[in-house]
Amino acid sequence: AQTVTQSQPEMSVQEAETVTLSCTYDTSENNYYLFWYKQPPSRQMILVIRQEAYKQQNATENRFSVNFQKAAKSFSLKISDSQLGDTAMYFCAFERNNAGNMLTFGGGTRLMVKP
Amino acid sequence: DTGVSQDPRHKITKRGQNVTFRCDPISEHNRLYWYRQTLGQGPEFLTYFQNEAQLEKSRLLSDRFSAERPKGSFSTLEIQRTEQGDSAMYLCASSFLGGVSTDTQYFGPGTRLTVL
């Protein structure tokens, strides 16, 4: 079974600064996908970024980028130029084999962006 | 294109009552997932469907829980004889599986269940 661990329950960052959220996972699979989802207060979960395990290049989406270290089973999310709207719970998630399987989520990191 | 919708958004019930939730996926999405999220935790997988077939069920899905997707479109999740431990947010997600790669799972707003 896969496990996903987010070791930072809460973090805060000043507006316009950069913050990195950590995620580690455990799996025996070789082919899988990793995701970061954002869940704003009282709003639904939306995808921030995803990474294919077979790709060495780290994924980027505008101000969001990841540092994927496959050997270390580490998948951190960097948010640059933080905005007040980035305040949310962030969940790291794992999907094995990218075959439309279930997601395994970490416990989440609550990020507060301060003005 | 509308997103995933769920109904009701909130449900308060008394212990021992039955409740049913509905999820309408994004049109043409053939996969539909149910997750449960308790306060301050990440979602936990319950079950998923490809079209009308239920392909996998979590051990979390006790025999009091049943899910259906009769025509491969909307899905219902029923909880019989509710217990206080069933209080949680029930999330639905959908995706499209086809061709070379799968699409992302898109989540609905959830149904928050409170069992008194």
Coordinates of C-alpha atoms in Angstrom, one line a residue:
Chain A
A1 CA 0.0 0.0 0.0
Q2 CA 1.1 3.5 -0.7
T3 CA 1.5 6.2 2.0
V4 CA 1.8 9.9 1.6
T5 CA 3.3 12.1 4.4
Q6 CA 3.1 15.9 4.7
S7 CA 5.2 16.8 7.7
Q8 CA 4.2 20.5 7.9
P9 CA 0.7 20.8 9.4
E10 CA 0.7 24.6 9.1
M11 CA 2.9 27.2 7.3
S12 CA 2.7 30.9 6.7
V13 CA 4.4 33.2 4.2
Q14 CA 4.3 36.9 3.5
E15 CA 2.6 38.1 0.4
A16 CA 5.0 38.2 -2.6
E17 CA 7.5 35.8 -1.0
T18 CA 8.3 32.2 -1.8
V19 CA 7.2 29.1 0.2
T20 CA 8.0 25.4 -0.2
L21 CA 5.6 22.7 1.0
S22 CA 7.1 19.2 1.6
C23 CA 5.7 15.8 0.7
T24 CA 7.2 12.3 0.9
Y25 CA 5.7 9.1 -0.2
D26 CA 6.3 5.4 0.0
T27 CA 5.6 3.0 -2.8
S28 CA 7.0 0.0 -4.6
E29 CA 5.6 1.1 -7.9
N30 CA 7.8 2.4 -10.6
N31 CA 5.2 4.1 -12.7
Y32 CA 2.9 6.6 -11.0
Y33 CA 1.6 10.1 -10.9
L34 CA 1.9 12.7 -8.1
F35 CA -0.3 15.7 -7.6
W36 CA -0.8 18.8 -5.5
Y37 CA -4.3 19.8 -4.8
K38 CA -5.5 23.1 -3.2
Q39 CA -8.6 23.3 -1.0
P40 CA -9.5 26.9 -0.2
P41 CA -11.6 27.5 2.9
S42 CA -15.2 26.2 2.3
R43 CA -14.5 25.6 -1.3
Q44 CA -13.9 22.6 -3.5
M45 CA -10.6 21.0 -4.2
I46 CA -8.8 22.0 -7.4
L47 CA -5.7 20.6 -9.0
V48 CA -2.6 22.8 -8.8
I49 CA 0.0 20.6 -10.5
R50 CA 0.9 17.1 -11.5
Q51 CA 4.1 15.1 -12.2
E52 CA 4.6 11.9 -14.1
A53 CA 7.1 9.7 -12.4
Y54 CA 8.8 8.7 -15.6
K55 CA 9.6 12.3 -16.4
Q56 CA 12.8 13.7 -15.0
Q57 CA 11.8 17.3 -15.7
N58 CA 10.0 19.0 -12.9
A59 CA 6.5 20.2 -13.6
T60 CA 5.7 23.9 -13.5
E61 CA 2.5 25.9 -13.7
N62 CA 2.9 29.6 -13.6
R63 CA 3.9 30.5 -10.0
F64 CA 3.8 26.8 -8.9
S65 CA 6.6 24.4 -9.5
V66 CA 7.7 21.0 -8.0
N67 CA 11.0 19.5 -7.0
F68 CA 10.5 15.8 -7.7
Q69 CA 13.2 13.5 -6.3
K70 CA 12.2 10.0 -7.3
A71 CA 15.0 8.1 -5.5
A72 CA 14.3 10.0 -2.3
K73 CA 10.5 9.7 -2.9
S74 CA 10.1 13.4 -2.3
F75 CA 7.8 15.8 -4.0
S76 CA 7.8 19.4 -2.8
L77 CA 5.7 22.3 -4.0
K78 CA 7.2 25.7 -4.4
I79 CA 4.9 28.7 -4.6
S80 CA 6.6 31.9 -5.9
D81 CA 5.3 35.4 -5.5
S82 CA 2.7 34.2 -3.0
Q83 CA -0.8 35.8 -3.2
L84 CA -3.5 36.2 -0.6
G85 CA -5.6 33.8 -2.8
D86 CA -3.1 31.1 -2.2
T87 CA -4.3 30.7 1.4
A88 CA -5.7 27.2 1.5
M89 CA -5.1 23.6 2.6
Y90 CA -2.7 21.9 0.2
F91 CA -2.8 18.2 -0.3
C92 CA -0.1 16.0 -1.9
A93 CA -1.6 12.9 -3.6
F94 CA -0.3 9.7 -5.2
E95 CA -1.9 7.7 -8.0
R96 CA -0.4 4.4 -9.0
N97 CA 0.1 3.4 -12.6
N98 CA -1.8 6.4 -13.9
A99 CA -4.6 4.0 -14.8
G100 CA -7.5 6.1 -13.4
N101 CA -7.0 4.6 -10.0
M102 CA -7.8 6.1 -6.6
L103 CA -5.8 8.9 -5.1
T104 CA -3.9 8.4 -1.8
F105 CA -3.7 11.8 0.0
G106 CA -1.4 13.2 2.6
G107 CA -2.7 14.8 5.7
G108 CA -2.4 18.3 4.3
T109 CA -0.6 21.5 5.0
R110 CA -2.5 24.6 5.9
L111 CA -0.9 27.6 4.2
M112 CA -1.6 31.2 5.3
V113 CA -0.5 34.1 3.1
K114 CA -0.1 37.2 5.2
P115 CA -0.5 40.7 3.7
Chain B
D1 CA -19.0 22.7 -19.4
T2 CA -20.2 22.4 -15.8
G3 CA -18.1 20.8 -13.1
V4 CA -18.9 18.0 -10.8
S5 CA -22.0 18.7 -8.7
Q6 CA -23.2 17.2 -5.5
D7 CA -26.5 17.2 -3.7
P8 CA -27.3 18.1 -1.0
R9 CA -24.4 20.3 0.2
H10 CA -25.3 19.8 3.8
K11 CA -27.2 17.0 5.6
I12 CA -28.0 16.8 9.3
T13 CA -29.5 13.5 10.4
K14 CA -30.1 11.6 13.6
R15 CA -28.2 8.5 14.4
G16 CA -29.8 5.4 12.9
Q17 CA -31.4 7.2 10.0
N18 CA -30.5 6.4 6.4
V19 CA -29.1 9.1 4.1
T20 CA -28.5 9.2 0.3
F21 CA -26.1 11.6 -1.5
R22 CA -26.0 12.3 -5.2
C23 CA -23.1 13.1 -7.5
D24 CA -23.3 14.3 -11.1
P25 CA -19.9 14.0 -12.8
I26 CA -18.6 16.1 -15.7
S27 CA -20.4 15.0 -18.8
E28 CA -18.6 12.3 -20.7
H29 CA -16.4 11.4 -17.8
N30 CA -16.5 7.6 -17.5
R31 CA -14.8 7.3 -14.1
L32 CA -16.5 8.4 -10.8
Y33 CA -14.9 8.3 -7.4
W34 CA -16.2 8.7 -3.8
Y35 CA -13.9 9.9 -1.0
R36 CA -14.5 10.8 2.6
Q37 CA -12.8 13.6 4.4
T38 CA -12.9 14.2 8.1
L39 CA -12.0 17.6 9.6
G40 CA -8.4 18.6 9.1
Q41 CA -7.5 15.4 7.3
G42 CA -6.9 14.4 3.7
P43 CA -9.6 12.7 1.7
E44 CA -9.8 8.9 2.0
F45 CA -10.8 6.7 -1.0
L46 CA -14.1 4.8 -0.6
T47 CA -15.0 3.4 -4.0
Y48 CA -15.0 4.1 -7.8
F49 CA -16.9 3.2 -10.9
Q50 CA -16.0 2.9 -14.5
N51 CA -19.2 3.6 -16.4
E52 CA -21.7 1.6 -14.4
A53 CA -19.3 -1.0 -13.0
Q54 CA -18.0 -0.6 -9.4
L55 CA -14.4 -1.6 -9.8
E56 CA -12.9 -1.1 -6.3
K57 CA -14.1 -0.6 -2.8
S58 CA -12.1 0.4 0.2
R59 CA -12.2 -1.4 3.5
L60 CA -13.6 1.9 4.9
L61 CA -16.8 1.0 3.0
S62 CA -18.6 -1.1 5.5
D63 CA -21.8 -3.0 4.7
R64 CA -23.8 0.0 5.8
F65 CA -22.5 1.9 2.8
S66 CA -23.7 1.2 -0.8
A67 CA -22.9 3.1 -4.0
E68 CA -24.5 2.8 -7.4
R69 CA -24.1 4.3 -10.8
P70 CA -26.9 2.6 -12.7
K71 CA -26.6 4.3 -16.1
G72 CA -23.0 5.2 -16.0
S73 CA -23.8 8.9 -15.4
F74 CA -24.8 10.1 -11.9
S75 CA -24.0 8.1 -8.8
T76 CA -25.6 7.8 -5.4
L77 CA -24.0 6.9 -2.1
E78 CA -26.3 5.6 0.6
I79 CA -25.4 5.2 4.3
Q80 CA -27.8 3.0 6.3
R81 CA -28.2 3.2 10.1
T82 CA -25.9 6.2 10.3
E83 CA -23.5 6.5 13.2
Q84 CA -21.8 9.6 14.7
G85 CA -18.6 8.4 13.2
D86 CA -20.0 8.8 9.8
S87 CA -19.9 12.6 10.2
A88 CA -17.6 13.9 7.5
M89 CA -17.4 15.5 4.1
Y90 CA -18.2 13.1 1.3
L91 CA -16.4 14.1 -1.9
C92 CA -17.1 13.0 -5.4
A93 CA -14.7 13.2 -8.3
S94 CA -14.7 12.3 -11.9
S95 CA -12.2 11.7 -14.6
F96 CA -12.0 10.4 -18.2
L97 CA -10.1 7.2 -18.8
G98 CA -9.3 6.6 -22.5
G99 CA -6.6 6.5 -25.1
V100 CA -3.0 6.7 -24.0
S101 CA -3.4 8.7 -20.8
T102 CA -6.0 9.5 -18.2
D103 CA -7.3 12.8 -17.3
T104 CA -7.1 14.4 -13.9
Q105 CA -9.7 13.8 -11.2
Y106 CA -12.0 16.8 -10.8
F107 CA -13.7 17.2 -7.5
G108 CA -17.2 18.4 -6.5
P109 CA -18.0 20.7 -3.6
G110 CA -18.8 17.8 -1.3
T111 CA -21.7 16.9 0.9
R112 CA -21.1 17.6 4.6
L113 CA -22.9 15.1 6.8
T114 CA -23.5 15.7 10.5
V115 CA -24.9 12.8 12.5
L116 CA -26.5 13.8 15.8

